[in-house]
Structure formats: C-alpha cells, structure tokens
C-alpha cells in the first residue's frame, strides 16, 4: 500500500470514494436481513393464531353437537320408558277387568264400605305396588347386570342390605295377606247361615271347618263344605280357601259324629305336619322325624313309625271316667320284629301305656292286663281297625268292629305321645286315622266306625283270630260290671 504522504490528491479522493461505497453496501445488507426476520415472525404469529382460533371453534362445535346428541338419546329413552310404562299400566287394567274388578273399586266408590281405610282405593294401591316392583325388576343396570362383576365391598354391603329389605317386603306382603278378611257364611241345606270371619289367603279349608265347629257349638259333628264350580265339589281340607270361587254359594253339611266329644284326631293328611290335630287345629311335634314316614297304601293315608320315632300331641289330653281310643293298623304284623308296640303313652316314658301289642297280645302294659284269644300275628294283609273303650272301672277291646272281651281296670291320666314311648324302641308301626274321644263308645258305634272305613268289598270269610274269639266268647260268659274293682293294678312288666 502506498504511503499516504506520497499519494496525489486525486488518488486520495478515489480511495475515499471506494471506502464509502463499501460501507453503504454493508449497511444495506444488514437492513434487508433484519426486514426478512421480522416478516417470518409475523407469518408465524399469524398462523399460530389461526390454528388456535380454528381449534377453539371446532371444540365448541363438538361440545354443542355432543350435548345435542346426549339430549336426543335421553329424550328417546324417556319416551320409550313412558310408552313401556303406559303399556304396562294398560295391561294391569286389562288384568283387573279380566278378574272382574268392580267399577266402583276402580273409581274409589264403595271402597270405604268394604275397607277400614276410608278415602283409599285398594285396587289402585295394589296395582301401583305391583307396578313399582315390576318397574324395579325391569330396569337394566349397565355394570351390575354383567355376568361377572368386580368385587367391591361397598357393593357387597349394599346388595346385602337390599336382600334384607326384600325380606322385609316379603314379610310385609305375608302380613297383608293375613290381613285380608272375609265374612264367610256358608248355608246348610235348610238355608241357615253359619257366619264366621276368615282370612282366605292363609286359612285352609280344614282351619275354617275347625272354626265353624268351635263358634257354632258343633264339635261332635263332621263338617263338609261344598261349592258349585261347574259341578258340586267337596272343598279339600289342605287347600286354601282362596283356591275356590267364594262368590259362589258354599253349602255347609253337618253330620253327627259316629262318636260324640272328639278330643284328638290325627288324620295324617299332610306329610309336612303329621302331628296335626284336626280337633284343636294345632300341630304337635315329631320325635326322630327320619323314623316317622308318611304312607298311602290300600286306600288309606297314614304313617309308618319305626325305631324311636313318635308323635307328640299339641297338648296332653286326659283319659277320664270314660274314653275311647280308635286307630287303623296295617297287617300282617311281625310280632317277632320287636316285643312291644306302644300305641299311646304319657309325656313321661313308660308311665301310661294304655294300649299296647306285647308279643302280639292286645292290652294295657301298666296294669299287666291283656285280652285272651287274640294275637296280632293272625291279622291278614290289609288295614284293620282297633278300638279300646274305658268306662266304669273296665276296658273293652275291639278289632274290626268285633268285641274281643272286657278286662278289669282302666287307664286314667294324661296322654301326650302316640306311636311309641319317648326314647324307647317300641314303635307301633303302620297306623291311620288315630282318634281319642271323651266318651265311651257303644258296640254299635265301634262297628259303625269300622264299617265306615272298611274296604268296599270286605272279605266275608272269618279270619283265624275271629274264629278263636268267637269260640272263647261262647265258652266264657261276659262278666258283670260289678265284678270289677275300682283300683287300677300296679305297673309291672309283661311276662
């Protein structure tokens, strides 16, 4: 580079011009780069704003559409449920019309006269209750109704509580069934009414018969109830009263009992309640129920008592001055199976075995008194009637309506067990229609009991025991009642 002192003025001017041009060019390049950066920032900010605005707009539109769809689904569901509810209500009213519900009940008129709940329409209430339960059961639960539901203690506790509440609902319904009362008034053939209040939804025909006997002083009568449903039919003891059309006229038939003053009757008609006493209308209990079996054979219903099984009466009954014990038993009887077969006893074992078969001989165990000429091993196959009558210090024994003879003494005191002595292996075996009467039946009445329950085509040929008894009766004259002492023999074992 030349020394500035040696440069001419022209050369210095030229050099300064070049330097000024270079400086201007550099400044212009920097300004252009700065403008380009600002432009890019503006574009970026613009597009970012557009994206945010578009996103916000789309989100708002989506939310609006979603809410609209949800409202539409809810409305459609509500409309469907309302239609189903209206249809169900219509079905209920059709059912009410089918059941011939009176219009006065549907409108609420006349309900106060037949109900203790004035200003309430019982028909509407019962339909509303049914509708509420049906609606609850018809609801679908998205999670709870799945085949497999994840365990949650809170859910389990809630369901347990729901079970308790349904049990309470069931108890309430049973109480309401028992509260449904009816003034029932069957008429006898002469047109006389025998009114009695009943609960048709819980009372059996047998219970109503017992109530009729008790309230109209006809305990010694056999009660029959008949109703006309296309044809006249007997109302069956074990059926509920509501099983019959009670709007039809019910006829009451009273038949004088074959023997007056019935005290106990075990008919064994209900296998679930073999100790039911139709006279008192109460059920006793069964000891060793696995050894007391309901049976139906040869036209009769009864029980087979084995082992230590026995029937305990609802309440002990007293054998007083006069009494009659009647039972049907099934032959043949294997007297070698076990030595003793006790028909009755007191609540205390072995205290009052008034009727027993000891090695086949019929008599009283505690007084060691047994009838001669008869042994149960001689009974033929089929049902046989045994009756024992106590009166005026003596006891008379009957088989199939025929007197076997009379023995001194008679049992007195409470009887509480049938078919065995409690805790003993002295079971009677097969029996049907066990009865105790508070009077002494006559020979004719005992014969009538036998003939009423005997097979329709009895065997006319005399059985071996009948021949033996007839021979004995012809050889021995009947003792006078004055020959019997008033004291009962002391208890002693059978030889």
CSV table of C-alpha atoms in Angstrom, one decimal:
chain,number,residue,atom,x,y,z
A,1,UNK,CA,0.0,0.0,0.0
A,2,UNK,CA,1.4,3.4,-0.9
A,3,UNK,CA,2.4,5.9,1.7
A,4,UNK,CA,-0.4,8.5,2.1
A,5,UNK,CA,2.1,11.2,2.0
A,6,UNK,CA,3.2,10.2,-1.5
A,7,UNK,CA,-0.4,9.9,-2.8
A,8,UNK,CA,-1.8,12.6,-5.0
A,9,UNK,CA,-5.0,14.4,-4.1
A,10,UNK,CA,-6.8,12.6,-6.9
A,11,UNK,CA,-5.8,9.2,-5.7
A,12,UNK,CA,-6.9,10.0,-2.2
A,13,UNK,CA,-10.3,11.2,-3.4
A,14,UNK,CA,-10.7,8.0,-5.4
A,15,UNK,CA,-9.7,5.8,-2.4
A,16,UNK,CA,-12.1,7.6,-0.1
A,17,UNK,CA,-15.0,7.1,-2.6
A,18,UNK,CA,-14.4,3.3,-2.7
A,19,UNK,CA,-14.4,3.1,1.1
A,20,UNK,CA,-17.7,5.0,1.4
A,21,UNK,CA,-19.3,2.7,-1.2
A,22,UNK,CA,-18.2,-0.4,0.7
A,23,UNK,CA,-19.7,1.0,3.9
A,24,UNK,CA,-23.1,1.8,2.3
A,25,UNK,CA,-23.3,-1.7,0.8
A,26,UNK,CA,-22.7,-3.4,4.1
A,27,UNK,CA,-25.4,-1.3,5.8
A,28,UNK,CA,-27.9,-2.1,3.1
A,29,UNK,CA,-27.4,-5.9,3.5
A,30,UNK,CA,-27.9,-5.7,7.3
A,31,UNK,CA,-31.2,-3.8,6.9
A,32,UNK,CA,-32.5,-6.3,4.4
A,33,UNK,CA,-31.7,-9.3,6.7
A,34,UNK,CA,-33.5,-7.6,9.6
A,35,UNK,CA,-36.6,-7.0,7.5
A,36,UNK,CA,-36.7,-10.6,6.4
A,37,UNK,CA,-36.6,-11.9,10.0
A,38,UNK,CA,-39.5,-9.6,11.1
A,39,UNK,CA,-41.6,-10.9,8.2
A,40,UNK,CA,-41.1,-14.5,9.3
A,41,UNK,CA,-42.2,-13.7,12.9
A,42,UNK,CA,-45.3,-12.0,11.6
A,43,UNK,CA,-46.2,-15.0,9.5
A,44,UNK,CA,-45.5,-17.4,12.4
A,45,UNK,CA,-47.7,-15.4,14.8
A,46,UNK,CA,-50.5,-15.2,12.2
A,47,UNK,CA,-50.6,-19.0,11.5
A,48,UNK,CA,-50.4,-19.8,15.2
A,49,UNK,CA,-53.4,-17.5,15.9
A,50,UNK,CA,-55.3,-19.1,13.1
A,51,UNK,CA,-54.7,-22.6,14.5
A,52,UNK,CA,-55.8,-21.6,18.0
A,53,UNK,CA,-58.9,-19.9,16.7
A,54,UNK,CA,-59.8,-22.9,14.5
A,55,UNK,CA,-59.2,-25.4,17.3
A,56,UNK,CA,-61.4,-23.4,19.7
A,57,UNK,CA,-64.2,-23.1,17.1
A,58,UNK,CA,-64.1,-26.9,16.4
A,59,UNK,CA,-64.1,-27.7,20.1
A,60,UNK,CA,-67.1,-25.5,20.8
A,61,UNK,CA,-69.0,-27.1,17.8
A,62,UNK,CA,-68.1,-30.6,19.0
A,63,UNK,CA,-69.4,-29.9,22.6
A,64,UNK,CA,-72.6,-28.4,21.2
A,65,UNK,CA,-73.1,-31.4,18.9
A,66,UNK,CA,-72.3,-33.9,21.7
A,67,UNK,CA,-74.7,-32.3,24.2
A,68,UNK,CA,-77.3,-32.2,21.5
A,69,UNK,CA,-76.8,-36.0,20.8
A,70,UNK,CA,-77.0,-36.7,24.6
A,71,UNK,CA,-80.2,-34.8,24.9
A,72,UNK,CA,-81.6,-36.6,21.9
A,73,UNK,CA,-80.7,-40.0,23.4
A,74,UNK,CA,-82.1,-39.1,26.8
A,75,UNK,CA,-85.4,-37.9,25.2
A,76,UNK,CA,-85.7,-41.0,23.2
A,77,UNK,CA,-85.0,-43.2,26.3
A,78,UNK,CA,-87.6,-41.2,28.3
A,79,UNK,CA,-90.2,-41.6,25.5
A,80,UNK,CA,-89.5,-45.3,25.3
A,81,UNK,CA,-89.8,-45.8,29.0
A,82,UNK,CA,-93.0,-43.8,29.1
A,83,UNK,CA,-94.5,-45.9,26.4
A,84,UNK,CA,-93.5,-49.1,28.2
A,85,UNK,CA,-94.9,-47.8,31.4
A,86,UNK,CA,-98.2,-46.8,29.8
A,87,UNK,CA,-98.4,-50.2,28.1
A,88,UNK,CA,-97.7,-52.0,31.4
A,89,UNK,CA,-100.4,-49.9,33.1
A,90,UNK,CA,-102.8,-50.8,30.4
A,91,UNK,CA,-102.0,-54.5,30.8
A,92,UNK,CA,-102.6,-54.2,34.6
A,93,UNK,CA,-106.0,-52.6,34.0
A,94,UNK,CA,-106.9,-55.3,31.5
A,95,UNK,CA,-105.9,-57.8,34.1
A,96,UNK,CA,-108.1,-56.1,36.6
A,97,UNK,CA,-111.0,-56.2,34.1
A,98,UNK,CA,-110.3,-59.8,33.4
A,99,UNK,CA,-110.5,-60.5,37.1
A,100,UNK,CA,-113.9,-58.7,37.2
A,101,UNK,CA,-112.8,-55.9,39.5
A,102,UNK,CA,-115.9,-53.9,40.1
A,103,UNK,CA,-116.0,-50.4,38.5
A,104,UNK,CA,-116.9,-49.0,42.0
A,105,UNK,CA,-113.5,-50.1,43.2
A,106,UNK,CA,-111.6,-48.7,40.2
A,107,UNK,CA,-113.2,-45.3,40.7
A,108,UNK,CA,-112.8,-45.5,44.5
A,109,UNK,CA,-116.6,-45.6,45.2
A,110,UNK,CA,-117.8,-48.1,47.7
A,111,UNK,CA,-114.3,-48.9,48.9
A,112,UNK,CA,-114.8,-47.2,52.2
A,113,UNK,CA,-117.7,-49.5,52.9
A,114,UNK,CA,-115.7,-52.7,52.5
A,115,UNK,CA,-112.4,-51.4,53.9
A,116,UNK,CA,-111.2,-49.9,57.2
A,117,UNK,CA,-109.1,-47.4,55.1
A,118,UNK,CA,-111.5,-44.6,54.1
A,119,UNK,CA,-110.7,-42.5,51.0
A,120,UNK,CA,-108.3,-45.0,49.7
A,121,UNK,CA,-108.7,-47.1,46.6
A,122,UNK,CA,-107.4,-50.5,47.5
A,123,UNK,CA,-107.5,-51.6,43.9
A,124,UNK,CA,-105.3,-48.7,42.7
A,125,UNK,CA,-103.0,-49.2,45.6
A,126,UNK,CA,-102.4,-52.9,44.9
A,127,UNK,CA,-101.8,-52.1,41.2
A,128,UNK,CA,-99.4,-49.3,41.9
A,129,UNK,CA,-97.5,-51.5,44.3
A,130,UNK,CA,-97.3,-54.3,41.7
A,131,UNK,CA,-96.2,-51.7,39.1
A,132,UNK,CA,-93.5,-50.3,41.3
A,133,UNK,CA,-92.0,-53.7,41.9
A,134,UNK,CA,-92.2,-54.7,38.3
A,135,UNK,CA,-90.6,-51.4,37.2
A,136,UNK,CA,-87.7,-52.0,39.6
A,137,UNK,CA,-87.2,-55.6,38.3
A,138,UNK,CA,-87.4,-54.5,34.7
A,139,UNK,CA,-84.6,-51.9,34.9
A,140,UNK,CA,-81.3,-52.7,33.3
A,141,UNK,CA,-78.1,-51.8,35.1
A,142,UNK,CA,-75.1,-51.5,32.8
A,143,UNK,CA,-72.5,-52.6,35.2
A,144,UNK,CA,-74.3,-54.6,37.9
A,145,UNK,CA,-76.1,-56.9,35.5
A,146,UNK,CA,-72.9,-58.2,33.9
A,147,UNK,CA,-72.2,-61.9,34.3
A,148,UNK,CA,-69.0,-61.1,36.2
A,149,UNK,CA,-68.8,-58.0,38.4
A,150,UNK,CA,-65.5,-56.9,40.0
A,151,UNK,CA,-65.7,-57.3,43.8
A,152,UNK,CA,-66.2,-54.1,45.8
A,153,UNK,CA,-67.0,-54.3,49.5
A,154,UNK,CA,-69.4,-51.3,49.3
A,155,UNK,CA,-71.3,-53.1,46.5
A,156,UNK,CA,-71.5,-56.3,48.5
A,157,UNK,CA,-72.7,-54.4,51.6
A,158,UNK,CA,-75.3,-52.6,49.6
A,159,UNK,CA,-76.6,-55.8,48.0
A,160,UNK,CA,-76.8,-57.5,51.4
A,161,UNK,CA,-78.9,-54.6,52.7
A,162,UNK,CA,-81.1,-54.9,49.6
A,163,UNK,CA,-81.7,-58.6,50.4
A,164,UNK,CA,-82.7,-57.6,53.9
A,165,UNK,CA,-85.1,-55.0,52.5
A,166,UNK,CA,-86.7,-57.5,50.1
A,167,UNK,CA,-87.1,-59.9,53.1
A,168,UNK,CA,-88.9,-57.1,54.9
A,169,UNK,CA,-91.0,-56.6,51.8
A,170,UNK,CA,-91.9,-60.3,51.7
A,171,UNK,CA,-92.8,-60.2,55.4
A,172,UNK,CA,-95.0,-57.2,54.7
A,173,UNK,CA,-96.8,-59.0,51.9
A,174,UNK,CA,-97.4,-62.0,54.1
A,175,UNK,CA,-98.8,-59.7,56.8
A,176,UNK,CA,-101.1,-58.1,54.3
A,177,UNK,CA,-102.3,-61.5,53.0
A,178,UNK,CA,-103.2,-62.4,56.6
A,179,UNK,CA,-105.0,-59.1,57.0
A,180,UNK,CA,-107.3,-59.8,54.1
A,181,UNK,CA,-110.5,-60.8,55.9
A,182,UNK,CA,-113.9,-62.0,54.7
A,183,UNK,CA,-117.2,-62.6,56.5
A,184,UNK,CA,-117.8,-66.1,55.3
A,185,UNK,CA,-121.3,-67.5,55.8
A,186,UNK,CA,-121.9,-71.0,54.3
A,187,UNK,CA,-125.5,-72.2,54.5
A,188,UNK,CA,-126.8,-75.6,55.4
A,189,UNK,CA,-129.4,-77.5,53.4
A,190,UNK,CA,-132.2,-75.7,55.2
A,191,UNK,CA,-130.8,-72.3,54.3
A,192,UNK,CA,-129.5,-71.4,57.7
A,193,UNK,CA,-126.3,-69.4,57.6
A,194,UNK,CA,-123.2,-70.2,59.8
A,195,UNK,CA,-121.2,-66.9,59.7
A,196,UNK,CA,-117.5,-66.9,60.6
A,197,UNK,CA,-114.7,-64.5,59.8
A,198,UNK,CA,-111.9,-66.0,57.8
A,199,UNK,CA,-108.6,-65.0,56.1
A,200,UNK,CA,-108.9,-66.7,52.7
A,201,UNK,CA,-105.3,-66.1,51.6
A,202,UNK,CA,-103.9,-68.0,54.7
A,203,UNK,CA,-106.8,-70.2,56.1
A,204,UNK,CA,-107.1,-73.7,54.8
A,205,UNK,CA,-110.5,-75.4,54.5
A,206,UNK,CA,-109.5,-77.6,57.5
A,207,UNK,CA,-108.9,-74.5,59.6
A,208,UNK,CA,-112.3,-73.0,58.6
A,209,UNK,CA,-114.1,-76.2,59.5
A,210,UNK,CA,-112.5,-76.2,62.9
A,211,UNK,CA,-113.5,-72.5,63.4
A,212,UNK,CA,-117.1,-73.3,62.3
A,213,UNK,CA,-117.3,-76.2,64.8
A,214,UNK,CA,-115.9,-74.0,67.6
A,215,UNK,CA,-118.0,-70.9,67.0
A,216,UNK,CA,-121.3,-72.8,66.4
A,217,UNK,CA,-121.1,-75.4,69.1
A,218,UNK,CA,-120.9,-78.5,66.8
A,219,UNK,CA,-117.7,-80.0,68.0
A,220,UNK,CA,-119.1,-83.5,67.8
A,221,UNK,CA,-120.1,-83.1,64.1
A,222,UNK,CA,-118.3,-83.8,60.9
A,223,UNK,CA,-118.3,-80.7,58.8
A,224,UNK,CA,-118.3,-80.8,55.0
A,225,UNK,CA,-118.1,-77.7,52.7
A,226,UNK,CA,-119.3,-77.9,49.1
A,227,UNK,CA,-119.1,-75.4,46.4
A,228,UNK,CA,-120.6,-75.3,42.9
A,229,UNK,CA,-117.9,-74.7,40.2
A,230,UNK,CA,-119.4,-76.2,37.1
A,231,UNK,CA,-120.4,-79.1,39.3
A,232,UNK,CA,-120.8,-79.6,43.1
A,233,UNK,CA,-117.5,-80.5,44.7
A,234,UNK,CA,-116.1,-81.0,48.2
A,235,UNK,CA,-113.7,-78.4,49.4
A,236,UNK,CA,-110.5,-80.2,50.3
A,237,UNK,CA,-109.1,-79.8,53.8
A,238,UNK,CA,-105.5,-78.9,52.8
A,239,UNK,CA,-106.3,-76.3,50.2
A,240,UNK,CA,-106.5,-72.6,50.9
A,241,UNK,CA,-110.0,-71.0,51.0
A,242,UNK,CA,-108.9,-68.6,48.2
A,243,UNK,CA,-108.4,-71.5,45.9
A,244,UNK,CA,-112.2,-71.6,45.5
A,245,UNK,CA,-114.6,-69.1,44.0
A,246,UNK,CA,-116.1,-67.7,47.1
A,247,UNK,CA,-118.6,-65.6,45.1
A,248,UNK,CA,-120.4,-68.9,44.5
A,249,UNK,CA,-122.7,-70.1,47.3
A,250,UNK,CA,-121.0,-72.5,49.7
A,251,UNK,CA,-123.1,-75.3,51.2
A,252,UNK,CA,-122.4,-76.5,54.8
A,253,UNK,CA,-123.2,-80.1,55.6
A,254,UNK,CA,-123.1,-81.1,59.3
A,255,UNK,CA,-123.1,-84.8,60.0
A,256,UNK,CA,-123.4,-86.1,63.6
A,257,UNK,CA,-120.1,-87.7,64.5
A,258,UNK,CA,-120.1,-91.5,64.9
A,259,UNK,CA,-118.9,-90.9,68.4
A,260,UNK,CA,-119.5,-87.7,70.4
A,261,UNK,CA,-116.9,-85.5,72.1
A,262,UNK,CA,-113.9,-86.0,69.9
A,263,UNK,CA,-110.7,-85.0,71.8
A,264,UNK,CA,-107.9,-85.8,69.4
A,265,UNK,CA,-107.7,-86.8,65.7
A,266,UNK,CA,-104.6,-87.4,63.7
A,267,UNK,CA,-105.6,-87.9,60.1
A,268,UNK,CA,-102.1,-87.8,58.7
A,269,UNK,CA,-103.3,-86.0,55.6
A,270,UNK,CA,-100.4,-83.5,55.4
A,271,UNK,CA,-97.0,-85.2,55.1
A,272,UNK,CA,-95.4,-81.9,56.3
A,273,UNK,CA,-97.4,-81.8,59.5
A,274,UNK,CA,-98.0,-85.4,60.6
A,275,UNK,CA,-98.7,-84.4,64.2
A,276,UNK,CA,-101.6,-82.0,63.2
A,277,UNK,CA,-104.6,-82.5,65.4
A,278,UNK,CA,-107.8,-81.5,63.5
A,279,UNK,CA,-109.8,-81.2,66.7
A,280,UNK,CA,-107.7,-78.5,68.3
A,281,UNK,CA,-106.5,-77.2,64.9
A,282,UNK,CA,-102.9,-77.2,66.2
A,283,UNK,CA,-99.8,-79.2,65.3
A,284,UNK,CA,-97.7,-81.2,67.7
A,285,UNK,CA,-94.2,-82.3,67.1
A,286,UNK,CA,-92.4,-85.4,65.8
A,287,UNK,CA,-89.5,-87.1,67.7
A,288,UNK,CA,-86.9,-88.6,65.3
A,289,UNK,CA,-88.7,-87.4,62.2
A,290,UNK,CA,-86.5,-89.5,60.0
A,291,UNK,CA,-88.2,-92.6,61.5
A,292,UNK,CA,-91.8,-91.3,61.0
A,293,UNK,CA,-92.8,-91.6,57.4
A,294,UNK,CA,-96.0,-90.6,55.6
A,295,UNK,CA,-97.6,-93.5,53.7
A,296,UNK,CA,-100.5,-94.1,51.4
A,297,UNK,CA,-101.5,-97.7,50.7
A,298,UNK,CA,-104.6,-99.8,50.2
A,299,UNK,CA,-106.8,-96.7,50.0
A,300,UNK,CA,-105.7,-95.1,53.3
A,301,UNK,CA,-103.3,-92.4,54.3
A,302,UNK,CA,-101.2,-92.8,57.4
A,303,UNK,CA,-97.7,-93.1,58.9
A,304,UNK,CA,-95.1,-95.7,59.5
A,305,UNK,CA,-93.4,-95.2,62.9
A,306,UNK,CA,-90.2,-97.1,63.3
A,307,UNK,CA,-87.2,-97.1,65.8
A,308,UNK,CA,-87.5,-94.3,68.4
A,309,UNK,CA,-89.9,-92.2,66.4
A,310,UNK,CA,-93.1,-90.9,67.9
A,311,UNK,CA,-95.8,-88.2,67.6
A,312,UNK,CA,-96.1,-85.7,70.4
A,313,UNK,CA,-99.6,-84.2,70.7
A,314,UNK,CA,-100.0,-80.4,70.7
A,315,UNK,CA,-101.3,-80.7,74.3
A,316,UNK,CA,-101.7,-83.7,76.6
A,317,UNK,CA,-105.3,-85.0,76.9
A,318,UNK,CA,-106.8,-86.7,79.9
A,319,UNK,CA,-108.3,-90.2,79.9
A,320,UNK,CA,-111.1,-89.7,82.5
A,321,UNK,CA,-114.1,-91.7,83.6
A,322,UNK,CA,-114.9,-92.6,80.0
A,323,UNK,CA,-112.9,-92.6,76.9
A,324,UNK,CA,-112.4,-94.3,73.5
A,325,UNK,CA,-109.2,-94.8,71.5
A,326,UNK,CA,-109.6,-95.7,67.8
A,327,UNK,CA,-106.9,-96.5,65.2
A,328,UNK,CA,-106.4,-98.3,62.0
A,329,UNK,CA,-103.3,-100.6,61.7
A,330,UNK,CA,-101.8,-102.4,58.7
A,331,UNK,CA,-101.5,-106.2,58.7
A,332,UNK,CA,-99.8,-108.5,58.7
A,333,UNK,CA,-97.8,-107.6,61.9
A,334,UNK,CA,-94.5,-109.3,62.5
A,335,UNK,CA,-94.7,-109.9,66.3
A,336,UNK,CA,-91.1,-111.2,66.3
A,337,UNK,CA,-89.8,-108.0,64.9
A,338,UNK,CA,-89.8,-106.4,68.4
A,339,UNK,CA,-91.6,-107.4,71.5
A,340,UNK,CA,-93.5,-104.2,72.4
A,341,UNK,CA,-95.6,-101.9,70.2
A,342,UNK,CA,-96.9,-98.9,72.2
A,343,UNK,CA,-99.9,-97.1,70.8
A,344,UNK,CA,-100.1,-94.3,73.5
A,345,UNK,CA,-98.2,-93.1,76.5
A,346,UNK,CA,-97.8,-90.1,78.8
A,347,UNK,CA,-95.2,-87.5,78.3
A,348,UNK,CA,-93.1,-89.4,80.8
A,349,UNK,CA,-91.8,-92.5,79.1
A,350,UNK,CA,-93.4,-95.8,80.2
A,351,UNK,CA,-95.8,-94.1,82.6
A,352,UNK,CA,-99.2,-94.7,80.9
A,353,UNK,CA,-99.1,-97.2,78.1
A,354,UNK,CA,-102.9,-97.6,77.9
A,355,UNK,CA,-102.8,-99.6,74.7
A,356,UNK,CA,-100.0,-102.0,73.6
A,357,UNK,CA,-99.3,-105.0,71.5
A,358,UNK,CA,-97.0,-107.2,73.6
A,359,UNK,CA,-95.8,-110.2,71.5
A,360,UNK,CA,-99.0,-109.6,69.5
A,361,UNK,CA,-101.3,-109.6,72.6
A,362,UNK,CA,-103.5,-106.5,73.0
A,363,UNK,CA,-103.9,-104.9,76.4
A,364,UNK,CA,-102.7,-102.4,79.0
A,365,UNK,CA,-98.9,-102.6,79.8
A,366,UNK,CA,-99.0,-100.7,83.1
A,367,UNK,CA,-101.8,-102.8,84.6
A,368,UNK,CA,-100.4,-106.0,83.0
A,369,UNK,CA,-103.8,-106.8,81.6
A,370,UNK,CA,-104.2,-108.5,78.2
A,371,UNK,CA,-107.1,-109.8,76.2
A,372,UNK,CA,-107.2,-113.6,75.6
A,373,UNK,CA,-107.8,-115.4,72.4
A,374,UNK,CA,-106.3,-112.7,70.1
A,375,UNK,CA,-102.9,-112.2,68.6
A,376,UNK,CA,-102.0,-109.6,66.1
A,377,UNK,CA,-99.8,-112.0,64.1
A,378,UNK,CA,-103.1,-113.6,62.9
A,379,UNK,CA,-104.2,-110.4,61.1
A,380,UNK,CA,-104.4,-110.8,57.4
A,381,UNK,CA,-102.9,-108.4,54.9
A,382,UNK,CA,-104.6,-105.0,54.8
A,383,UNK,CA,-106.0,-102.4,57.1
A,384,UNK,CA,-107.6,-103.4,60.4
A,385,UNK,CA,-109.5,-101.3,63.0
A,386,UNK,CA,-108.6,-101.5,66.7
A,387,UNK,CA,-110.7,-99.7,69.3
A,388,UNK,CA,-110.3,-99.6,73.1
A,389,UNK,CA,-113.1,-98.3,75.4
A,390,UNK,CA,-112.7,-97.4,79.0
A,391,UNK,CA,-115.6,-97.0,81.4
A,392,UNK,CA,-116.9,-98.0,84.8
A,393,UNK,CA,-113.6,-99.4,86.0
A,394,UNK,CA,-113.2,-101.7,83.0
A,395,UNK,CA,-111.7,-101.8,79.5
A,396,UNK,CA,-113.2,-103.4,76.4
A,397,UNK,CA,-111.2,-104.2,73.3
A,398,UNK,CA,-112.4,-104.4,69.7
A,399,UNK,CA,-110.9,-105.5,66.3
A,400,UNK,CA,-112.7,-104.8,63.1
A,401,UNK,CA,-115.9,-103.9,64.9
A,402,UNK,CA,-116.0,-107.2,66.9
A,403,UNK,CA,-115.6,-107.2,70.7
A,404,UNK,CA,-112.7,-109.3,71.9
A,405,UNK,CA,-113.8,-109.1,75.6
A,406,UNK,CA,-113.5,-106.9,78.7
A,407,UNK,CA,-110.8,-106.7,81.3
A,408,UNK,CA,-110.8,-105.2,84.8
A,409,UNK,CA,-109.4,-101.7,85.3
A,410,UNK,CA,-109.0,-98.8,83.0
A,411,UNK,CA,-106.2,-96.3,82.3
A,412,UNK,CA,-106.6,-92.8,83.8
A,413,UNK,CA,-104.5,-89.7,83.4
A,414,UNK,CA,-102.8,-87.6,80.7
A,415,UNK,CA,-101.8,-89.0,77.2
A,416,UNK,CA,-99.2,-86.9,75.3
A,417,UNK,CA,-97.4,-89.3,73.0
A,418,UNK,CA,-98.7,-91.5,70.1
A,419,UNK,CA,-97.0,-94.4,68.3
A,420,UNK,CA,-94.3,-95.1,70.9
A,421,UNK,CA,-92.9,-94.3,74.3
A,422,UNK,CA,-90.4,-91.4,74.2
A,423,UNK,CA,-86.9,-92.6,74.0
A,424,UNK,CA,-87.8,-96.2,73.5
A,425,UNK,CA,-87.6,-98.6,70.6
A,426,UNK,CA,-91.2,-99.8,70.9
A,427,UNK,CA,-92.8,-98.2,67.9
A,428,UNK,CA,-96.3,-99.1,66.8
A,429,UNK,CA,-95.5,-99.4,63.0
A,430,UNK,CA,-98.2,-98.6,60.5
A,431,UNK,CA,-101.3,-96.6,61.6
A,432,UNK,CA,-104.0,-94.4,60.1
A,433,UNK,CA,-106.7,-92.1,61.5
A,434,UNK,CA,-105.9,-92.1,65.2
A,435,UNK,CA,-108.7,-90.7,67.4
A,436,UNK,CA,-109.4,-90.2,71.1
A,437,UNK,CA,-113.0,-89.5,72.3
A,438,UNK,CA,-114.0,-88.2,75.7
A,439,UNK,CA,-116.9,-90.7,76.0
A,440,UNK,CA,-117.3,-94.5,75.9
A,441,UNK,CA,-118.5,-95.6,72.5
A,442,UNK,CA,-121.1,-98.3,72.3
A,443,UNK,CA,-120.7,-101.6,70.5
A,444,UNK,CA,-122.8,-100.2,67.6
A,445,UNK,CA,-120.7,-97.1,67.3
A,446,UNK,CA,-117.5,-99.0,67.2
A,447,UNK,CA,-119.0,-101.2,64.5
A,448,UNK,CA,-120.1,-98.1,62.6
A,449,UNK,CA,-116.5,-96.7,62.7
A,450,UNK,CA,-115.2,-99.9,61.3
A,451,UNK,CA,-117.8,-100.2,58.6
A,452,UNK,CA,-117.3,-96.5,57.6
A,453,UNK,CA,-113.6,-97.1,57.0
A,454,UNK,CA,-113.6,-100.7,55.9
A,455,UNK,CA,-112.9,-101.7,52.3
A,456,UNK,CA,-115.9,-101.5,49.9
A,457,UNK,CA,-115.6,-105.2,49.2
A,458,UNK,CA,-114.7,-106.8,52.6
A,459,UNK,CA,-113.7,-110.5,52.8
A,460,UNK,CA,-116.7,-112.4,54.1
A,461,UNK,CA,-114.6,-115.3,55.3
A,462,UNK,CA,-113.8,-115.3,59.0
A,463,UNK,CA,-110.2,-114.8,59.9
A,464,UNK,CA,-108.5,-117.2,62.3
A,465,UNK,CA,-108.5,-114.8,65.2
A,466,UNK,CA,-112.2,-114.2,64.7
A,467,UNK,CA,-112.9,-117.9,65.0
A,468,UNK,CA,-110.8,-118.1,68.1
A,469,UNK,CA,-112.5,-115.1,69.7
A,470,UNK,CA,-116.0,-116.4,68.8
A,471,UNK,CA,-115.1,-119.8,70.4
A,472,UNK,CA,-113.8,-118.1,73.5
A,473,UNK,CA,-116.9,-115.9,73.8
A,474,UNK,CA,-119.1,-118.9,73.5
A,475,UNK,CA,-117.2,-120.7,76.3
A,476,UNK,CA,-117.0,-117.8,78.7
A,477,UNK,CA,-119.9,-115.7,79.9
A,478,UNK,CA,-119.4,-112.0,80.0
A,479,UNK,CA,-118.5,-110.7,83.4
A,480,UNK,CA,-120.8,-108.3,85.3
A,481,UNK,CA,-119.6,-104.7,85.7
A,482,UNK,CA,-119.9,-105.1,89.5
A,483,UNK,CA,-117.2,-107.7,89.4
A,484,UNK,CA,-114.5,-105.2,88.5
A,485,UNK,CA,-112.7,-103.3,91.3
A,486,UNK,CA,-112.2,-99.5,91.2
A,487,UNK,CA,-108.4,-99.7,91.7
A,488,UNK,CA,-106.0,-100.0,88.8
A,489,UNK,CA,-103.3,-102.6,89.0
A,490,UNK,CA,-99.8,-101.5,89.7
A,491,UNK,CA,-97.3,-101.4,86.8
A,492,UNK,CA,-95.4,-104.5,86.2
A,493,UNK,CA,-93.6,-105.9,83.2
A,494,UNK,CA,-95.2,-108.3,80.7
A,495,UNK,CA,-94.1,-111.9,81.4
